[in-house]
Tab-separated table of C-alpha atoms in Angstrom:
chain	number	residue	atom	x	y	z
A	954	MET	CA	118.100	100.730	85.306
A	955	TYR	CA	115.147	102.043	87.281
A	956	MET	CA	114.239	100.499	90.618
A	957	HIS	CA	111.191	101.447	92.625
A	958	ILE	CA	111.402	101.651	96.367
A	959	HIS	CA	109.090	101.349	99.332
A	960	MET	CA	109.823	101.331	103.046
A	961	ALA	CA	107.297	100.503	105.760
A	962	THR	CA	107.111	98.961	109.191
A	963	ALA	CA	105.309	95.808	108.163
A	964	ARG	CA	106.010	92.845	110.379
A	965	LEU	CA	105.362	89.258	109.298
A	966	ARG	CA	106.056	86.095	111.237
A	967	ILE	CA	106.921	82.922	109.376
A	968	GLY	CA	106.782	79.941	111.723
A	969	SER	CA	109.056	80.437	114.684
A	970	ALA	CA	112.028	81.606	112.651
A	971	SER	CA	113.072	85.228	112.467
A	972	PRO	CA	112.150	86.508	108.993
A	973	THR	CA	114.612	88.204	106.694
A	974	PRO	CA	114.118	91.920	105.993
A	975	ALA	CA	112.821	91.237	102.529
A	976	LEU	CA	110.288	88.783	103.909
A	977	LYS	CA	109.175	91.192	106.596
A	978	LEU	CA	107.564	93.157	103.803
A	979	TRP	CA	107.216	89.994	101.755
A	980	CYS	CA	108.150	91.429	98.399
A	981	CYS	CA	107.111	88.200	96.791
A	982	LEU	CA	106.663	88.035	93.074
A	983	LEU	CA	103.225	87.018	92.020
A	984	SER	CA	101.891	87.451	88.535
A	985	SER	CA	98.671	89.384	88.216
A	986	GLN	CA	96.546	86.221	88.081
A	987	ASP	CA	98.096	84.381	91.007
A	988	ARG	CA	96.341	83.172	94.116
A	989	VAL	CA	98.021	82.414	97.405
A	990	GLN	CA	97.297	79.263	99.367
A	991	TYR	CA	98.117	78.236	102.882
A	992	PRO	CA	98.821	74.478	102.733
A	993	GLY	CA	96.144	72.661	104.682
A	994	SER	CA	93.747	75.595	104.685
A	995	ALA	CA	91.459	77.536	102.369
A	996	THR	CA	92.892	79.499	99.496
A	997	CYS	CA	93.222	83.203	100.118
A	998	PRO	CA	92.740	85.260	96.913
A	999	SER	CA	95.501	87.648	96.032
A	1000	SER	CA	93.039	90.531	96.207
A	1001	ILE	CA	94.036	90.802	99.870
A	1002	PHE	CA	97.431	91.898	98.614
A	1003	SER	CA	98.232	95.407	97.495
A	1004	ARG	CA	99.560	95.575	93.956
A	1005	VAL	CA	102.465	97.798	93.006
A	1006	LYS	CA	103.220	98.403	89.346
A	1007	LEU	CA	106.918	98.550	88.611
A	1008	ASN	CA	108.372	99.963	85.415
A	1009	ILE	CA	111.495	98.016	84.550
A	1010	ALA	CA	113.844	99.409	81.947
A	1011	SER	CA	117.537	99.148	81.154
A	1012	LYS	CA	119.710	101.875	79.728
A	1013	GLY	CA	119.825	101.867	75.971
A	1014	SER	CA	116.823	99.610	75.525
A	1015	ALA	CA	113.088	99.936	75.244
A	1016	PRO	CA	111.108	99.582	78.474
A	1017	ALA	CA	110.427	96.002	79.439
A	1018	PRO	CA	106.858	94.806	80.059
A	1019	SER	CA	105.339	96.009	83.303
A	1020	ALA	CA	105.672	93.763	86.315
A	1021	TYR	CA	103.891	93.570	89.624
A	1022	VAL	CA	105.058	93.025	93.155
A	1023	ALA	CA	102.551	91.805	95.722
A	1024	VAL	CA	103.139	92.642	99.354
A	1025	ALA	CA	101.111	91.284	102.250
A	1026	PHE	CA	99.123	93.551	104.529
A	1027	PRO	CA	101.147	94.378	107.666
A	1028	SER	CA	98.564	92.610	109.836
A	1029	LEU	CA	98.807	89.321	107.949
A	1030	CYS	CA	100.614	86.624	109.928
A	1031	LEU	CA	102.186	83.908	107.789
A	1032	ARG	CA	102.629	80.716	109.766
A	1033	ARG	CA	103.045	78.185	106.966
A	1034	PRO	CA	104.991	78.129	103.711
A	1035	LEU	CA	103.099	79.668	100.820
A	1036	ARG	CA	102.601	78.275	97.369
A	1037	VAL	CA	101.268	80.089	94.343
A	1038	LEU	CA	98.362	78.755	92.306
A	1039	ARG	CA	97.615	79.928	88.795
A	1040	SER	CA	94.167	81.399	88.251
A	1041	ASP	CA	93.270	78.679	85.744
A	1042	VAL	CA	93.668	76.140	88.556
A	1043	ASP	CA	91.884	78.053	91.257
A	1044	LYS	CA	89.305	80.719	90.313
A	1045	ARG	CA	87.841	82.032	93.513
A	1046	LYS	CA	85.870	85.242	93.871
A	1047	SER	CA	86.870	88.210	95.938
A	1048	SER	CA	84.112	87.328	98.392
A	1049	ASP	CA	86.411	84.563	99.644
A	1050	VAL	CA	88.447	87.280	101.304
A	1051	ASN	CA	85.470	88.307	103.390
A	1052	LYS	CA	84.717	84.670	104.226
A	1053	TRP	CA	88.308	84.140	105.282
A	1054	ARG	CA	88.373	87.237	107.442
A	1055	SER	CA	84.891	86.718	108.889
A	1056	SER	CA	85.744	83.181	109.945
A	1057	ASP	CA	88.578	84.615	112.028
A	1058	LYS	CA	86.210	87.155	113.560
A	1059	ASP	CA	83.678	84.444	114.354
A	1060	LYS	CA	86.421	82.525	116.100
A	1061	ASP	CA	87.256	85.627	118.129
A	1062	LYS	CA	83.597	85.957	119.130
A	1063	ARG	CA	83.528	82.346	120.314
A	1064	LYS	CA	86.606	82.911	122.430
A	1065	PRO	CA	86.473	86.488	123.750
A	1066	ARG	CA	89.583	87.743	125.454
A	1067	GLY	CA	89.279	89.430	128.803
A	1068	ARG	CA	86.930	88.839	131.695
A	1069	GLY	CA	83.294	87.977	131.226
A	1070	ALA	CA	80.943	90.451	129.603
A	1071	ARG	CA	83.595	93.154	129.401
A	1072	ALA	CA	85.446	91.223	126.698
A	1073	ALA	CA	82.315	90.673	124.613
A	1074	ASN	CA	81.140	94.278	124.971
A	1075	ARG	CA	83.125	96.236	122.408
A	1076	GLY	CA	83.511	99.920	123.181
A	1077	PRO	CA	83.455	102.749	120.621
A	1078	VAL	CA	87.192	102.427	119.997
A	1079	ALA	CA	86.951	98.717	119.171
A	1080	GLU	CA	83.899	99.314	116.990
A	1081	ARG	CA	85.752	102.040	115.083
A	1082	MET	CA	88.728	99.741	114.590
A	1083	MET	CA	86.430	97.025	113.250
A	1084	GLU	CA	84.917	99.513	110.775
A	1085	VAL	CA	88.386	100.404	109.522
A	1086	ASP	CA	89.297	96.723	109.231
A	1087	ASN	CA	86.102	95.955	107.311
A	1088	ASP	CA	86.694	98.889	104.968
A	1089	LYS	CA	90.182	97.600	104.252
A	1090	VAL	CA	88.814	94.218	103.220
A	1091	GLN	CA	85.935	95.635	101.173
A	1092	SER	CA	88.234	98.037	99.327
A	1093	ALA	CA	90.947	95.447	98.632
A	1094	PRO	CA	91.819	95.732	94.945
A	1095	MET	CA	90.883	92.934	92.582
A	1096	ALA	CA	93.786	91.194	90.898
A	1097	ALA	CA	94.558	92.445	87.415
A	1098	THR	CA	93.612	90.235	84.506
A	1099	SER	CA	96.754	90.520	82.405
A	1100	ASP	CA	99.874	88.448	82.929
A	1101	ALA	CA	102.979	90.163	84.243
A	1102	LEU	CA	106.455	89.110	83.172
A	1103	ILE	CA	109.156	88.893	85.813
A	1104	PRO	CA	112.634	88.100	84.483
A	1105	GLU	CA	114.048	84.867	85.855
A	1106	ASP	CA	117.296	86.633	86.760
A	1107	ALA	CA	115.526	89.463	88.625
A	1108	LEU	CA	116.694	90.199	92.159
A	1109	PHE	CA	114.874	92.009	94.952
A	1110	LEU	CA	116.551	93.909	97.760
A	1111	GLY	CA	115.101	94.288	101.259
A	1112	PHE	CA	116.379	96.525	104.076
A	1113	ASP	CA	115.787	96.257	107.807
A	1114	SER	CA	116.677	99.446	109.671
A	1115	SER	CA	116.572	98.379	113.306
A	1116	THR	CA	117.836	99.946	116.517
A	1117	GLN	CA	121.248	98.276	116.508
A	1118	SER	CA	121.935	97.584	112.849
A	1119	LEU	CA	121.053	98.033	109.200
A	1120	LYS	CA	120.654	94.792	107.272
A	1121	ALA	CA	120.182	94.030	103.589
A	1122	THR	CA	118.833	90.814	102.108
A	1123	VAL	CA	118.730	89.947	98.416
A	1124	LEU	CA	116.186	87.434	97.096
A	1125	ASP	CA	115.752	86.033	93.615
A	1126	ALA	CA	112.538	85.714	91.618
A	1127	ARG	CA	111.741	82.445	93.430
A	1128	LEU	CA	112.246	84.021	96.869
A	1129	ARG	CA	115.525	82.183	97.445
A	1130	LEU	CA	118.194	83.906	99.513
A	1131	VAL	CA	120.976	85.209	97.274
A	1132	HIS	CA	123.001	87.381	99.624
A	1133	SER	CA	122.839	89.147	102.969
A	1134	GLU	CA	124.953	91.831	104.628
A	1135	SER	CA	124.609	93.940	107.762
A	1136	ILE	CA	126.160	96.934	109.492
A	1137	GLN	CA	126.328	96.910	113.294
A	1138	PHE	CA	126.255	100.576	114.265
A	1139	ASP	CA	128.461	100.343	117.372
A	1140	ALA	CA	131.245	98.385	115.658
A	1141	ALA	CA	131.154	99.901	112.168
A	1142	LEU	CA	130.692	103.541	113.209
A	1143	PRO	CA	132.433	103.920	116.602
A	1144	LYS	CA	132.840	107.697	116.174
A	1145	TYR	CA	129.181	108.109	117.151
A	1146	ALA	CA	129.836	106.411	120.516
A	1147	THR	CA	126.522	104.578	120.632
A	1148	GLN	CA	125.658	101.612	122.814
A	1149	GLY	CA	123.228	99.256	121.141
A	1150	GLY	CA	122.819	101.808	118.352
A	1151	VAL	CA	121.632	104.628	120.636
A	1152	HIS	CA	122.905	107.370	122.899
A	1153	ARG	CA	120.228	107.188	125.541
A	1154	VAL	CA	116.819	107.593	124.017
A	1155	THR	CA	118.041	109.109	120.762
A	1156	ALA	CA	120.206	107.979	117.853
A	1157	PRO	CA	122.458	110.107	115.625
A	1158	THR	CA	120.701	110.608	112.320
A	1159	LEU	CA	123.945	110.836	110.346
A	1160	MET	CA	124.934	107.411	111.673
A	1161	TRP	CA	122.010	105.878	109.767
A	1162	VAL	CA	123.016	107.856	106.683
A	1163	GLU	CA	126.605	106.616	106.761
A	1164	ALA	CA	125.471	103.070	107.528
A	1165	LEU	CA	123.499	102.985	104.278
A	1166	ASP	CA	126.613	103.961	102.327
A	1167	LEU	CA	128.683	101.294	104.091
A	1168	LEU	CA	126.057	98.626	103.521
A	1169	MET	CA	125.726	99.362	99.819
A	1170	GLU	CA	129.520	99.254	99.493
A	1171	LYS	CA	129.598	95.848	101.195
A	1172	LEU	CA	126.972	94.553	98.793
A	1173	ARG	CA	128.906	95.908	95.821
A	1174	ASP	CA	132.269	94.538	96.995
A	1175	SER	CA	130.765	91.121	97.718
A	1176	GLY	CA	130.079	90.654	94.018
A	1177	CYS	CA	126.305	90.699	94.439
A	1178	PRO	CA	124.876	91.564	90.976
A	1179	LEU	CA	123.122	94.782	91.972
A	1180	ASP	CA	122.439	95.572	88.317
A	1181	SER	CA	119.850	92.768	88.409
A	1182	VAL	CA	117.871	94.337	91.281
A	1183	ARG	CA	114.398	95.262	90.031
A	1184	ALA	CA	112.792	96.589	93.232
A	1185	ILE	CA	113.736	97.618	96.753
A	1186	SER	CA	111.649	97.380	99.897
A	1187	GLY	CA	112.301	97.559	103.603
A	1188	SER	CA	111.234	98.040	107.188
A	1189	GLY	CA	112.193	100.540	109.870
A	1190	GLN	CA	112.044	100.667	113.650
A	1191	GLN	CA	108.769	102.151	114.820
A	1192	HIS	CA	108.157	105.645	116.186
A	1193	GLY	CA	111.604	107.131	115.490
A	1194	SER	CA	111.432	110.507	113.752
A	1195	VAL	CA	113.821	112.496	111.564
A	1196	TYR	CA	113.732	116.294	111.206
A	1197	TRP	CA	114.976	117.599	107.862
A	1198	ALA	CA	116.276	121.181	107.824
A	1199	ARG	CA	115.121	123.796	105.346
A	1200	GLY	CA	116.904	123.252	102.050
A	1201	ALA	CA	117.463	119.540	102.646
A	1202	ARG	CA	115.260	118.556	99.735
A	1203	SER	CA	117.498	120.284	97.210
A	1204	ILE	CA	120.521	118.569	98.774
A	1205	LEU	CA	118.828	115.183	98.425
A	1206	GLN	CA	117.916	115.807	94.821
A	1207	SER	CA	121.453	116.835	93.858
A	1208	LEU	CA	123.487	114.079	95.553
A	1209	ASN	CA	126.903	113.636	93.950
A	1210	SER	CA	128.288	110.103	93.664
A	1211	SER	CA	131.865	111.354	94.073
A	1212	GLU	CA	131.212	112.166	97.751
A	1213	GLY	CA	129.686	110.106	100.546
A	1214	LEU	CA	126.172	110.611	101.879
A	1215	GLY	CA	127.436	111.626	105.309
A	1216	THR	CA	129.510	114.482	103.910
A	1217	GLN	CA	126.737	115.821	101.701
A	1218	LEU	CA	123.965	115.540	104.301
A	1219	ARG	CA	125.969	116.862	107.247
A	1220	ASN	CA	123.845	120.022	107.452
A	1221	ALA	CA	120.587	118.505	106.216
A	1222	PHE	CA	118.958	117.958	109.615
A	1223	ALA	CA	117.343	120.463	111.946
A	1224	ILE	CA	117.892	118.043	114.840
A	1225	ASN	CA	121.001	115.870	114.750
A	1226	ASP	CA	119.850	113.196	117.207
A	1227	SER	CA	116.539	111.540	116.353
A	1228	PRO	CA	114.182	110.538	119.181
A	1229	ILE	CA	113.410	106.828	118.931
A	1230	TRP	CA	110.990	104.330	120.465
A	1231	MET	CA	112.928	104.270	123.755
A	1232	ASP	CA	111.984	107.843	124.697
A	1233	SER	CA	109.122	107.884	127.212
A	1234	SER	CA	109.714	111.398	128.554
A	1235	THR	CA	106.581	112.978	127.057
A	1236	HIS	CA	103.913	112.242	129.681
A	1237	LYS	CA	103.084	115.938	130.015
A	1238	GLN	CA	102.664	116.314	126.242
A	1239	CYS	CA	100.456	113.214	126.077
A	1240	ASN	CA	98.076	114.694	128.641
A	1241	ALA	CA	97.953	117.989	126.757
A	1242	ILE	CA	97.122	116.284	123.445
A	1243	GLU	CA	94.374	114.166	125.005
A	1244	ASP	CA	92.841	117.187	126.733
A	1245	ALA	CA	92.855	119.172	123.483
A	1246	VAL	CA	90.889	116.546	121.538
A	1247	GLY	CA	88.371	115.668	124.261
A	1248	GLY	CA	90.086	112.985	126.301
A	1249	PRO	CA	91.943	109.702	125.770
A	1250	GLU	CA	88.924	107.852	124.385
A	1251	ALA	CA	88.220	110.562	121.816
A	1252	LEU	CA	91.840	110.394	120.675
A	1253	ALA	CA	91.687	106.606	120.504
A	1254	VAL	CA	88.537	106.703	118.368
A	1255	LEU	CA	90.309	109.025	115.940
A	1256	THR	CA	93.815	107.578	115.836
A	1257	GLY	CA	93.490	104.044	117.195
A	1258	SER	CA	95.020	104.587	120.637
A	1259	ARG	CA	95.237	107.041	123.476
A	1260	ALA	CA	98.357	109.209	123.599
A	1261	HIS	CA	101.545	107.229	124.150
A	1262	GLU	CA	104.837	108.714	125.286
A	1263	ARG	CA	106.856	106.919	122.612
A	1264	PHE	CA	104.561	107.831	119.719
A	1265	THR	CA	105.560	110.543	117.273
A	1266	ALA	CA	102.785	113.029	118.103
A	1267	SER	CA	103.943	113.612	121.672
A	1268	GLN	CA	107.593	113.669	120.578
A	1269	ILE	CA	106.849	116.390	118.025
A	1270	ARG	CA	104.934	118.451	120.592
A	1271	LYS	CA	107.851	118.196	123.015
A	1272	ILE	CA	110.276	119.413	120.344
A	1273	TYR	CA	107.927	122.292	119.505
A	1274	GLU	CA	107.720	123.286	123.184
A	1275	THR	CA	111.387	122.896	124.106
A	1276	ARG	CA	113.264	123.464	120.823
A	1277	ARG	CA	111.240	126.076	118.963
A	1278	VAL	CA	114.127	127.269	116.778
A	1279	GLU	CA	114.840	123.751	115.526
A	1280	TYR	CA	111.144	123.093	114.944
A	1281	ASP	CA	110.755	126.286	112.912
A	1282	ASN	CA	113.843	125.351	110.869
A	1283	CYS	CA	112.380	121.919	110.100
A	1284	GLU	CA	111.175	121.492	106.524
A	1285	ARG	CA	109.943	117.884	106.686
A	1286	ILE	CA	109.396	115.290	109.410
A	1287	SER	CA	109.975	111.672	108.401
A	1288	LEU	CA	109.653	108.399	110.213
A	1289	ILE	CA	112.732	106.196	109.993
A	1290	SER	CA	111.084	104.086	107.312
A	1291	SER	CA	110.217	107.038	105.063
A	1292	PHE	CA	113.593	108.592	105.900
A	1293	MET	CA	115.425	105.549	104.500
A	1294	ALA	CA	113.260	105.628	101.392
A	1295	SER	CA	114.015	109.341	101.020
A	1296	LEU	CA	117.738	108.608	100.973
A	1297	LEU	CA	117.267	105.990	98.278
A	1298	ILE	CA	115.110	108.070	95.941
A	1299	GLY	CA	116.806	111.417	96.595
A	1300	ASP	CA	113.581	113.165	97.562
A	1301	TYR	CA	111.086	113.207	100.402
A	1302	ALA	CA	109.189	109.915	100.546
A	1303	SER	CA	105.671	109.981	101.974
A	1304	ILE	CA	104.685	108.292	105.209
A	1305	ASP	CA	102.216	105.523	104.415
A	1306	HIS	CA	98.963	104.696	106.170
A	1307	GLY	CA	100.536	101.809	108.066
A	1308	ASP	CA	103.192	104.046	109.593
A	1309	GLY	CA	100.866	107.009	109.986
A	1310	GLY	CA	98.490	104.841	112.002
A	1311	GLY	CA	101.185	104.434	114.673
A	1312	MET	CA	101.840	108.132	115.245
A	1313	ASN	CA	98.680	109.259	117.110
A	1314	LEU	CA	98.202	111.681	114.211
A	1315	MET	CA	96.195	109.908	111.510
A	1316	ASP	CA	92.422	109.601	111.317
A	1317	LEU	CA	92.138	105.859	110.746
A	1318	LYS	CA	88.723	106.056	109.125
A	1319	ALA	CA	89.602	108.855	106.697
A	1320	LYS	CA	93.183	107.633	106.154
A	1321	ALA	CA	94.298	111.251	106.402
A	1322	TRP	CA	96.013	113.420	108.978
A	1323	SER	CA	93.538	114.433	111.676
A	1324	GLU	CA	93.210	118.217	111.675
A	1325	VAL	CA	92.018	118.164	115.281
A	1326	VAL	CA	95.077	116.264	116.470
A	1327	LEU	CA	97.506	118.232	114.319
A	1328	LYS	CA	96.311	121.477	115.910
A	1329	ALA	CA	96.748	119.910	119.335
A	1330	VAL	CA	100.356	118.960	118.603
A	1331	ALA	CA	102.071	121.868	116.830
A	1332	PRO	CA	101.425	124.615	114.253
A	1333	ALA	CA	102.119	124.095	110.536
A	1334	LEU	CA	102.498	120.386	111.212
A	1335	GLU	CA	100.649	119.106	108.152
A	1336	ASP	CA	103.098	120.888	105.843
A	1337	LYS	CA	106.013	119.327	107.690
A	1338	LEU	CA	104.531	115.822	107.560
A	1339	GLY	CA	103.666	115.966	103.866
A	1340	PRO	CA	100.983	113.867	102.166
A	1341	LEU	CA	100.200	110.317	103.226
A	1342	ALA	CA	100.615	107.438	100.774
A	1343	ALA	CA	98.724	104.189	100.333
A	1344	PRO	CA	100.514	101.156	101.789
A	1345	PHE	CA	103.014	99.563	99.421
A	1346	SER	CA	102.732	102.307	96.833
A	1347	VAL	CA	105.848	103.090	94.817
A	1348	ALA	CA	108.020	105.774	96.393
A	1349	GLY	CA	109.990	106.473	93.219
A	1350	PRO	CA	113.022	105.451	91.151
A	1351	ILE	CA	116.368	105.018	92.863
A	1352	HIS	CA	118.635	108.062	92.775
A	1353	PRO	CA	121.535	107.991	90.272
A	1354	TYR	CA	123.902	108.378	93.247
A	1355	PHE	CA	123.498	104.694	94.108
A	1356	VAL	CA	123.596	103.516	90.500
A	1357	GLU	CA	126.852	105.343	89.787
A	1358	ARG	CA	128.558	104.155	92.974
């Protein structure tokens, strides 16, 4: 069976309850003609959702009809239960998206945050952010016109790779909870001697690798029918970065199911402890990056914010300045989200626009790495980061390692 995978740092709130990992990315199953409605409010067309085409096939049989998974934009906040309306019941045009979004903006104009005229007077950074937001709405894809078939017995697996644990949640085709398991890093992997999943401001990369193996084994041993899983999605803690050593890609591609991930990937990392969101030791590097691009406001116009100590750009510059040998030996830099996806597909997974926008490295308007900022951070950085991917695009089929185990 082939399963397509995507990891991102999307965050959704559903009421006051803490959402499950699968719902954080909301891998809900909508057919290509569905519309989504908030009870008690206007219908929001599904064109605000990105569409991911999944090829579903079983061994020894012809490929099944294509299916679609719709995932909400990371900025969408779900506060009420959703219900799906067929297009023959509710046929609204894509312009409804703009009406829905503009009504929120009008509300913001009526109630400006801040003090007096300063709140109403948007600076160049805010104007640039609004342009990006408007472009996202205008370019939202229209829903496809053909029906998509989703098997009633299909299951969908969501991961949440947080600071202290790795959690898996399995949902069925009606978004009902089927099973859930988690690995607490401190308790399950005491050999790494972490407290709250970290050493101080770093976390051992191999600990995350071994945790994925343990979690998949728990799911298998629980009797969860993993052969019914049709797609995998997930979320990862923000800002953490992973540094793959030269030759790691070939190791990923040739994973052997007779050995554990930890054993096979022991030498796959140029830096063994990954800096995470807790590291704020890069004030000097932040100043240098801002100075190189023309100041904090110029950087914010490009990337969405001034330089932040915890963001990936300053962390990479610090590694380049203080650990040149390790930086030169690095073949690919992943965020934790794309790192987890890389493990699952057995190849380097791209960082998506949502994650890239939180690194101080991506030009938000162009949705591409900013050459100006890259030069300010470290040499040959674009090659190490790899290409960006559209949000919720398919990362690839799951590696046979996981199928065989």
